[in-house]
XYZ file of C-alpha atoms in Angstrom:
525
model
C 14.247 -9.434 -4.879
C 16.932 -10.565 -2.446
C 20.553 -10.653 -3.442
C 22.557 -13.831 -2.926
C 25.327 -13.211 -0.433
C 28.824 -14.114 -1.563
C 31.363 -15.555 0.854
C 35.101 -15.061 0.591
C 37.227 -17.556 2.444
C 40.536 -15.975 3.317
C 41.511 -17.510 6.660
C 42.644 -21.094 6.781
C 42.647 -23.144 9.999
C 45.442 -25.673 10.305
C 44.773 -29.189 11.495
C 46.885 -32.215 12.463
C 47.669 -34.812 9.853
C 48.915 -38.285 10.591
C 51.148 -39.091 7.636
C 52.778 -42.432 7.191
C 55.835 -42.770 4.989
C 55.748 -45.805 2.778
C 57.930 -48.509 4.297
C 61.181 -49.303 2.626
C 61.834 -45.968 0.872
C 65.479 -45.651 -0.151
C 67.394 -42.364 -0.180
C 66.904 -42.106 -3.956
C 63.157 -42.521 -3.497
C 63.140 -39.816 -0.832
C 64.957 -37.418 -3.161
C 62.479 -38.186 -5.937
C 59.625 -37.663 -3.516
C 61.005 -34.246 -2.552
C 61.333 -33.338 -6.232
C 57.709 -34.327 -6.749
C 56.718 -32.259 -3.699
C 58.414 -29.210 -5.187
C 56.730 -29.877 -8.525
C 53.239 -30.086 -7.025
C 53.835 -26.868 -5.082
C 54.635 -25.136 -8.374
C 51.804 -26.741 -10.355
C 49.145 -26.747 -7.638
C 49.845 -23.948 -5.124
C 48.422 -25.110 -1.811
C 46.795 -21.836 -0.767
C 45.153 -21.355 -4.156
C 43.823 -24.908 -4.456
C 42.615 -25.037 -0.852
C 40.860 -21.673 -1.170
C 38.862 -22.820 -4.201
C 37.954 -26.180 -2.683
C 37.000 -24.560 0.642
C 34.814 -21.972 -1.093
C 33.021 -24.711 -3.023
C 32.534 -26.981 0.008
C 31.178 -24.099 2.084
C 28.756 -22.998 -0.646
C 27.372 -26.505 -1.150
C 26.981 -27.323 2.554
C 25.316 -23.983 3.357
C 22.975 -23.626 0.401
C 22.034 -27.144 -0.767
C 18.350 -28.010 -0.619
C 19.204 -31.267 1.149
C 21.353 -31.308 4.280
C 24.922 -32.290 3.455
C 28.015 -32.005 5.653
C 31.406 -30.807 4.495
C 32.677 -34.222 5.651
C 30.474 -35.956 3.067
C 31.644 -33.544 0.388
C 35.294 -33.945 1.315
C 35.223 -37.734 1.365
C 33.343 -37.975 -1.919
C 35.668 -35.357 -3.408
C 38.711 -37.451 -2.454
C 37.119 -40.522 -4.018
C 36.530 -38.472 -7.165
C 40.290 -38.504 -7.791
C 39.755 -42.072 -9.010
C 38.250 -40.567 -12.173
C 41.772 -39.356 -12.961
C 43.474 -42.600 -11.920
C 41.344 -45.645 -11.001
C 44.187 -47.003 -8.851
C 43.406 -44.362 -6.204
C 41.089 -45.466 -3.408
C 39.974 -43.884 -0.146
C 38.983 -45.872 2.959
C 37.579 -44.122 6.052
C 37.637 -45.996 9.375
C 37.104 -44.625 12.890
C 37.962 -41.064 11.975
C 41.060 -41.930 9.963
C 41.213 -41.576 6.171
C 43.546 -44.069 4.516
C 44.792 -43.393 1.003
C 45.656 -46.385 -1.164
C 47.283 -46.651 -4.548
C 46.480 -50.066 -5.928
C 47.223 -52.434 -3.046
C 49.732 -50.062 -1.423
C 48.810 -47.860 1.527
C 50.494 -44.483 1.063
C 49.049 -42.052 3.644
C 46.679 -41.633 6.572
C 44.870 -38.412 7.460
C 42.912 -37.701 10.624
C 39.416 -36.494 9.746
C 38.789 -32.779 10.326
C 35.583 -31.588 11.980
C 32.480 -32.390 9.935
C 31.677 -28.760 8.962
C 35.191 -27.284 8.724
C 35.419 -26.458 5.010
C 38.948 -25.005 5.150
C 40.364 -28.069 6.925
C 38.626 -30.492 4.579
C 39.977 -28.542 1.604
C 43.483 -28.905 3.061
C 42.855 -32.608 3.629
C 41.909 -33.082 -0.037
C 45.093 -31.265 -1.017
C 47.127 -33.602 1.221
C 45.595 -36.583 -0.569
C 46.415 -35.092 -3.984
C 49.951 -34.436 -2.808
C 50.302 -38.027 -1.592
C 49.107 -39.673 -4.814
C 51.118 -37.248 -6.983
C 54.283 -39.272 -6.273
C 52.671 -42.564 -7.283
C 50.281 -41.653 -10.101
C 51.638 -40.422 -13.417
C 48.060 -39.505 -14.423
C 47.659 -37.172 -11.447
C 51.152 -35.736 -11.918
C 50.328 -34.965 -15.556
C 47.066 -33.177 -14.772
C 46.352 -29.549 -13.853
C 44.429 -27.710 -11.163
C 41.251 -27.432 -13.232
C 41.062 -31.206 -13.685
C 41.477 -31.639 -9.922
C 38.606 -29.236 -9.211
C 36.417 -30.985 -11.752
C 37.102 -34.438 -10.303
C 36.562 -33.334 -6.700
C 33.463 -31.186 -7.212
C 31.776 -33.578 -9.657
C 32.103 -36.370 -7.101
C 31.064 -34.134 -4.186
C 27.904 -33.075 -6.022
C 27.058 -36.492 -7.474
C 24.790 -37.524 -4.579
C 22.684 -34.357 -4.634
C 20.673 -33.861 -7.840
C 21.224 -33.611 -11.586
C 21.004 -29.815 -11.606
C 23.821 -29.205 -9.100
C 27.130 -29.024 -10.955
C 30.557 -27.458 -11.262
C 31.706 -25.422 -14.251
C 35.352 -24.542 -14.836
C 36.410 -21.004 -15.664
C 35.986 -21.403 -19.436
C 32.543 -23.022 -19.248
C 31.451 -20.605 -16.516
C 32.417 -17.638 -18.671
C 30.145 -18.964 -21.427
C 27.341 -19.414 -18.902
C 27.716 -15.837 -17.699
C 27.794 -14.559 -21.272
C 24.447 -16.257 -21.972
C 22.902 -14.924 -18.765
C 24.353 -11.438 -18.577
C 25.884 -10.644 -21.964
C 29.456 -9.862 -23.027
C 31.520 -7.148 -24.666
C 31.322 -7.662 -28.412
C 30.429 -6.239 -31.814
C 26.974 -7.782 -32.403
C 27.893 -9.692 -35.528
C 28.162 -13.397 -36.294
C 30.655 -15.289 -38.426
C 30.520 -18.430 -40.514
C 33.715 -20.336 -41.311
C 34.104 -21.384 -44.949
C 37.242 -23.467 -45.474
C 39.819 -21.266 -43.723
C 38.017 -17.950 -44.221
C 35.449 -16.162 -42.070
C 32.271 -14.783 -43.609
C 30.160 -12.178 -41.824
C 26.675 -13.710 -42.051
C 24.786 -11.344 -39.714
C 25.313 -7.781 -38.513
C 22.926 -6.121 -36.064
C 21.946 -2.713 -37.466
C 22.066 -1.220 -33.980
C 25.424 -2.790 -33.160
C 28.983 -1.421 -33.202
C 30.140 -3.541 -36.174
C 27.442 -2.088 -38.453
C 28.195 1.435 -37.264
C 31.871 0.871 -38.102
C 30.952 -0.130 -41.662
C 30.888 -3.939 -41.532
C 28.185 -5.515 -43.687
C 26.728 -8.966 -44.229
C 28.796 -10.802 -46.830
C 32.119 -9.218 -45.853
C 35.118 -11.463 -45.180
C 37.014 -10.909 -41.929
C 40.782 -10.876 -42.576
C 42.423 -9.545 -39.399
C 41.536 -8.590 -35.818
C 43.871 -6.113 -34.130
C 46.533 -6.809 -36.778
C 46.362 -10.575 -36.222
C 45.351 -12.705 -39.203
C 42.338 -14.925 -38.533
C 43.220 -17.577 -41.118
C 44.220 -20.817 -39.425
C 42.230 -20.051 -36.290
C 39.070 -21.822 -35.124
C 35.701 -20.063 -35.124
C 35.768 -20.087 -31.320
C 39.194 -18.432 -31.254
C 38.141 -15.694 -33.676
C 34.992 -14.978 -31.670
C 37.172 -14.687 -28.562
C 39.397 -12.205 -30.426
C 36.338 -10.072 -31.168
C 35.173 -10.101 -27.551
C 36.593 -7.935 -24.777
C 35.709 -5.354 -22.189
C 32.825 -3.032 -22.979
C 33.949 0.332 -24.433
C 37.287 -0.961 -25.718
C 38.321 -0.469 -29.336
C 39.014 -3.259 -31.823
C 40.527 -2.907 -35.307
C 39.064 -5.077 -38.083
C 40.420 -5.647 -41.566
C 37.609 -6.699 -43.889
C 37.329 -7.579 -47.539
C 34.162 -6.831 -49.495
C 33.892 -9.514 -52.231
C 31.428 -7.434 -54.278
C 34.068 -4.728 -54.796
C 37.315 -6.584 -54.053
C 38.318 -3.769 -51.696
C 40.036 -4.493 -48.384
C 39.822 -1.867 -45.667
C 40.456 -1.379 -41.972
C 37.646 -0.221 -39.701
C 37.499 0.519 -35.984
C 34.659 -0.456 -33.663
C 33.927 0.003 -29.965
C 32.728 -3.079 -28.123
C 29.317 -2.855 -26.490
C 27.368 -5.120 -24.165
C 25.894 -7.899 -26.299
C 23.043 -9.972 -24.883
C 21.754 -12.876 -26.944
C 18.342 -12.437 -28.553
C 15.696 -14.607 -26.914
C 12.409 -13.200 -28.251
C 10.983 -13.298 -31.776
C 7.658 -11.588 -32.556
C 5.174 -12.161 -35.374
C 1.771 -10.512 -35.910
C -0.879 -12.156 -38.062
C -4.546 -11.180 -38.338
C -5.206 -10.121 -34.750
C -2.780 -12.483 -33.018
C 0.679 -11.531 -31.747
C 2.914 -14.590 -31.412
C 5.934 -14.218 -29.135
C 8.455 -17.056 -29.225
C 10.762 -17.049 -26.208
C 13.849 -19.280 -26.497
C 15.077 -18.771 -22.908
C 15.066 -16.164 -20.135
C 18.088 -13.872 -19.914
C 18.711 -10.224 -19.016
C 17.202 -9.028 -22.308
C 14.009 -11.112 -22.337
C 11.791 -8.814 -20.283
C 12.632 -5.633 -22.195
C 12.215 -7.402 -25.556
C 8.779 -8.792 -24.654
C 7.603 -5.485 -23.195
C 8.670 -3.594 -26.298
C 7.075 -6.080 -28.701
C 3.750 -6.010 -26.840
C 3.677 -2.238 -26.515
C 4.534 -1.831 -30.205
C 1.750 -4.222 -31.225
C -0.827 -2.458 -29.012
C 0.197 0.922 -30.394
C 0.246 -0.223 -34.022
C -2.862 -2.433 -34.120
C -5.038 -1.149 -31.278
C -8.334 -3.008 -30.904
C -7.441 -5.196 -33.890
C -4.973 -7.003 -31.592
C -7.178 -9.674 -30.013
C -4.590 -11.540 -28.017
C -1.145 -13.021 -27.547
C 0.323 -16.477 -28.029
C 3.358 -16.950 -25.788
C 5.337 -19.825 -27.277
C 7.534 -21.423 -24.596
C 7.947 -24.766 -26.324
C 11.542 -25.978 -26.037
C 12.421 -23.162 -23.620
C 14.760 -24.682 -20.968
C 14.425 -21.773 -18.540
C 16.962 -19.229 -17.366
C 16.860 -16.445 -14.804
C 14.237 -16.695 -12.060
C 13.790 -12.946 -11.672
C 13.173 -12.490 -15.403
C 10.555 -15.250 -15.423
C 8.764 -13.555 -12.521
C 8.869 -10.214 -14.327
C 7.563 -11.750 -17.552
C 4.596 -13.294 -15.707
C 4.039 -9.896 -14.070
C 3.481 -8.346 -17.523
C 0.158 -10.193 -17.790
C -1.085 -10.386 -14.173
C -2.826 -7.566 -12.268
C -1.623 -8.059 -8.707
C -1.412 -11.160 -6.512
C 0.921 -14.129 -6.163
C 3.214 -15.135 -9.027
C 5.385 -17.811 -7.393
C 7.058 -18.570 -4.069
C 10.250 -20.426 -3.195
C 11.316 -22.337 -0.107
C 14.391 -24.312 0.844
C 16.724 -25.012 3.754
C 18.652 -21.722 3.721
C 16.762 -18.737 5.275
C 17.354 -16.612 2.177
C 15.645 -19.212 -0.023
C 12.186 -18.295 1.320
C 10.718 -15.694 -1.025
C 7.270 -14.648 -2.236
C 6.911 -12.847 -5.547
C 3.838 -10.663 -6.086
C 2.627 -8.932 -9.264
C 2.089 -5.221 -9.579
C -1.403 -3.928 -10.531
C -0.701 -3.291 -14.234
C -1.490 -5.744 -17.046
C 0.485 -4.581 -20.073
C -1.984 -6.313 -22.439
C -5.054 -4.552 -20.976
C -6.827 -7.872 -20.436
C -6.361 -9.326 -23.928
C -6.491 -13.089 -24.335
C -3.239 -14.939 -23.586
C -2.412 -18.512 -24.657
C 0.801 -20.210 -23.541
C 2.295 -23.088 -25.550
C 4.257 -25.764 -23.661
C 5.914 -29.049 -24.527
C 8.044 -31.646 -22.767
C 11.147 -29.466 -23.112
C 9.591 -26.403 -21.470
C 11.299 -26.204 -18.089
C 12.084 -24.134 -15.034
C 11.465 -20.434 -15.807
C 9.001 -21.435 -18.545
C 7.017 -23.425 -16.014
C 7.019 -20.504 -13.572
C 5.318 -18.298 -16.158
C 2.870 -20.984 -17.269
C 1.885 -22.061 -13.734
C 1.375 -18.474 -12.586
C -0.798 -17.541 -15.561
C -2.810 -20.754 -15.337
C -3.400 -20.620 -11.581
C -4.404 -16.969 -11.787
C -6.817 -17.843 -14.632
C -4.982 -15.394 -16.845
C -4.073 -17.735 -19.709
C -5.015 -20.988 -21.391
C -2.139 -23.483 -21.516
C -1.931 -25.546 -24.714
C 0.370 -28.445 -25.591
C 1.737 -31.278 -23.471
C 2.877 -31.610 -19.872
C 6.071 -29.647 -19.317
C 9.449 -30.965 -18.144
C 8.827 -30.726 -14.416
C 11.838 -28.806 -13.091
C 10.438 -27.141 -10.023
C 13.677 -26.204 -8.288
C 15.821 -23.075 -8.162
C 19.596 -23.095 -8.521
C 21.944 -20.647 -6.819
C 25.131 -19.840 -8.740
C 28.243 -19.073 -6.682
C 31.365 -17.745 -8.371
C 34.628 -19.295 -7.153
C 38.058 -17.640 -6.827
C 39.240 -19.364 -10.050
C 36.298 -17.770 -11.961
C 34.605 -21.142 -12.155
C 31.203 -21.544 -10.543
C 29.169 -23.921 -8.425
C 25.506 -24.244 -9.366
C 23.576 -25.681 -6.429
C 19.882 -26.526 -6.081
C 18.718 -24.568 -3.047
C 14.924 -24.137 -3.134
C 11.660 -25.471 -4.523
C 9.130 -23.518 -6.560
C 5.549 -23.380 -5.321
C 2.767 -22.336 -7.730
C 0.084 -19.847 -6.588
C -2.358 -22.692 -6.006
C 0.146 -24.348 -3.649
C 1.528 -27.268 -5.646
C 5.141 -28.028 -6.590
C 5.586 -28.953 -10.238
C 8.950 -30.658 -9.682
C 8.803 -34.088 -11.295
C 5.235 -33.311 -12.384
C 5.254 -30.352 -14.721
C 2.474 -27.929 -15.612
C -0.709 -29.567 -16.957
C -2.131 -27.916 -20.113
C -5.792 -26.980 -20.144
C -5.780 -28.062 -23.800
C -3.743 -31.249 -24.239
C -2.498 -31.924 -27.774
C -0.242 -34.823 -26.825
C -0.815 -37.736 -29.191
C -3.267 -35.781 -31.355
C -2.805 -35.474 -35.093
C -3.898 -32.320 -36.858
C -6.392 -32.565 -39.704
C -5.815 -29.406 -41.755
C -9.105 -29.793 -43.598
C -11.280 -30.261 -40.547
C -9.163 -28.288 -38.114
C -8.913 -28.912 -34.354
C -12.123 -29.589 -32.474
C -12.252 -29.012 -28.736
C -14.026 -31.467 -26.478
C -14.214 -31.393 -22.723
C -13.363 -34.193 -20.318
C -13.304 -34.644 -16.575
C -10.921 -31.716 -16.196
C -11.964 -30.431 -12.786
C -11.108 -33.697 -11.038
C -7.813 -34.092 -12.905
C -6.692 -30.559 -12.185
C -7.564 -30.984 -8.493
C -5.507 -34.171 -8.315
C -2.668 -32.442 -10.172
C -2.546 -29.699 -7.569
C -2.864 -31.937 -4.517
C -0.675 -34.979 -5.316
C 2.119 -35.307 -2.759
C 5.688 -34.350 -3.636
C 6.902 -37.761 -2.446
C 4.176 -39.662 -4.328
C 6.351 -40.436 -7.340
C 4.023 -43.081 -8.726
C 0.999 -40.805 -8.449
C 2.844 -37.954 -10.127
C 4.035 -40.265 -12.898
C 0.497 -41.486 -13.544
C -0.840 -37.946 -13.699
C 1.842 -36.962 -16.226
C 0.683 -39.794 -18.455
C -2.790 -38.217 -18.712
C -1.082 -35.667 -20.994
C 2.238 -37.253 -21.919
C 5.222 -34.906 -22.371
C 5.867 -34.377 -26.081
C 9.122 -32.723 -27.144
C 7.953 -31.735 -30.626
C 6.569 -28.371 -31.744
C 3.280 -29.397 -33.262
C 1.338 -27.419 -35.829
C -1.870 -28.209 -33.996
C -0.671 -26.228 -30.954
C -0.609 -22.967 -32.875
C -3.913 -23.716 -34.628
C -5.668 -24.293 -31.294
C -4.027 -21.191 -29.805
C -5.326 -18.983 -32.624
C -8.836 -20.429 -32.264
C -8.820 -19.643 -28.560
C -7.579 -16.088 -29.016
C -10.080 -15.287 -31.760
C -13.107 -16.881 -30.060
C -13.833 -15.026 -26.776
C -16.465 -17.536 -25.647
C -14.152 -20.485 -26.164
C -11.283 -18.685 -24.470
C -13.419 -17.821 -21.460
C -14.512 -21.435 -21.051
C -10.964 -22.742 -20.843
C -9.553 -20.059 -18.534
C -12.117 -20.906 -15.886
C -10.094 -23.889 -14.604
C -13.328 -25.873 -14.267
C -12.783 -27.971 -17.348
C -9.845 -29.673 -18.934
C -9.745 -29.807 -22.709
C -8.475 -32.488 -25.009
C -8.334 -32.405 -28.758
C -10.056 -34.712 -31.204
C -10.066 -34.750 -34.962
């Protein structure tokens, strides 16, 4: 799998600015303006702000799926300052950018070259510096709010998945994707106290002696009372292999003691397994760094423990919003013996990739049923489309969300990040499911489940529908919308889905019929 290249922007190219002083400024006004200039230099250091803006502009212009110039990003970014103060307006005429505050013209800037990210970043800074003197809202803000206003506006004309995250939000995103240094325990705040309501038996907190039901009193000699749950969780987190001292009280004994634990890499659980009468159900909440290893272990354990009694697997991806592309590819690879899994293509040369499966099927050919609903997106759709197109699984549920694009995440110098849509996903059969979704072979949308009679499968004109699904044009929005309505997206997790899945797994003849891709199934009472 190719690594995304990171770009560091360290050299800044100067450019000429045509600045106009506001007419009629008195000496007192000039002194105040100089004071404001000194203040903005302290609050928003030019080199730091320009470096972050330039890095973001360069990333977006280079990697975006649609062609966009740095000029477009810079102009829209300047206009985004109006979200801080609506009195700010930007007018571009014949290569000159005029900055207005209300009905007063305050500065003019000559446009830099269209693809010069450093110069456009400096130009945005010049605009911020100009309005700082006039706008109390801008003067009262901080660098992070400036980045948010500029990048949100710059990205607004692309797509809903391209976005900016500040350092705090980006840290949370990275924690969910990659994990964080922690103790593998969770807290629940009751009034002003913090109850330990879960401790992982394999985690550092349990090894140090912390148990479910304990009350956390202090972290590194700092009392937790009066703090928010978020703040206390931040106190518990830190670099991997660093020590943290905890003072806990055990209500059952009334004893308070201090224990010491070493932080380890904590990656959120995403997989839950359940075995019942020949069927292994694997619920996957999202795709992170731990998903593949968890699924592999659960399947291997079930095969070892149950042997031939294990008839098949239900992979429940309902409500799964996606996650890491490479993990989705690897999960699909668990079930497929060689051949295409998915391919990607975009504007940037590095966005063209083909992902192939290795020859091993970890399930040894056992039946696989995938559950989808209207909230199954992105990585979930990669797995479902690959298994369906390769006739390796029966898809049950409703049409999925239809997010058939890949986002590249670029870390910025302020530890924030730009997420930019940079390629489209193409299923093995050649169709893009963006705005369309993956079509279940067994559609339960709009069907009520009769527990007494159970689900009955009936076949409809599936071959024609599936052909149309795979050949409808990407730009044919009306056609794609109509096709989605043949199995309307349903965001619920319906009991009938699991009932149908079990029937398919336990009935080899039925399963074989619906993996052939020659029929499309609907459900009737």
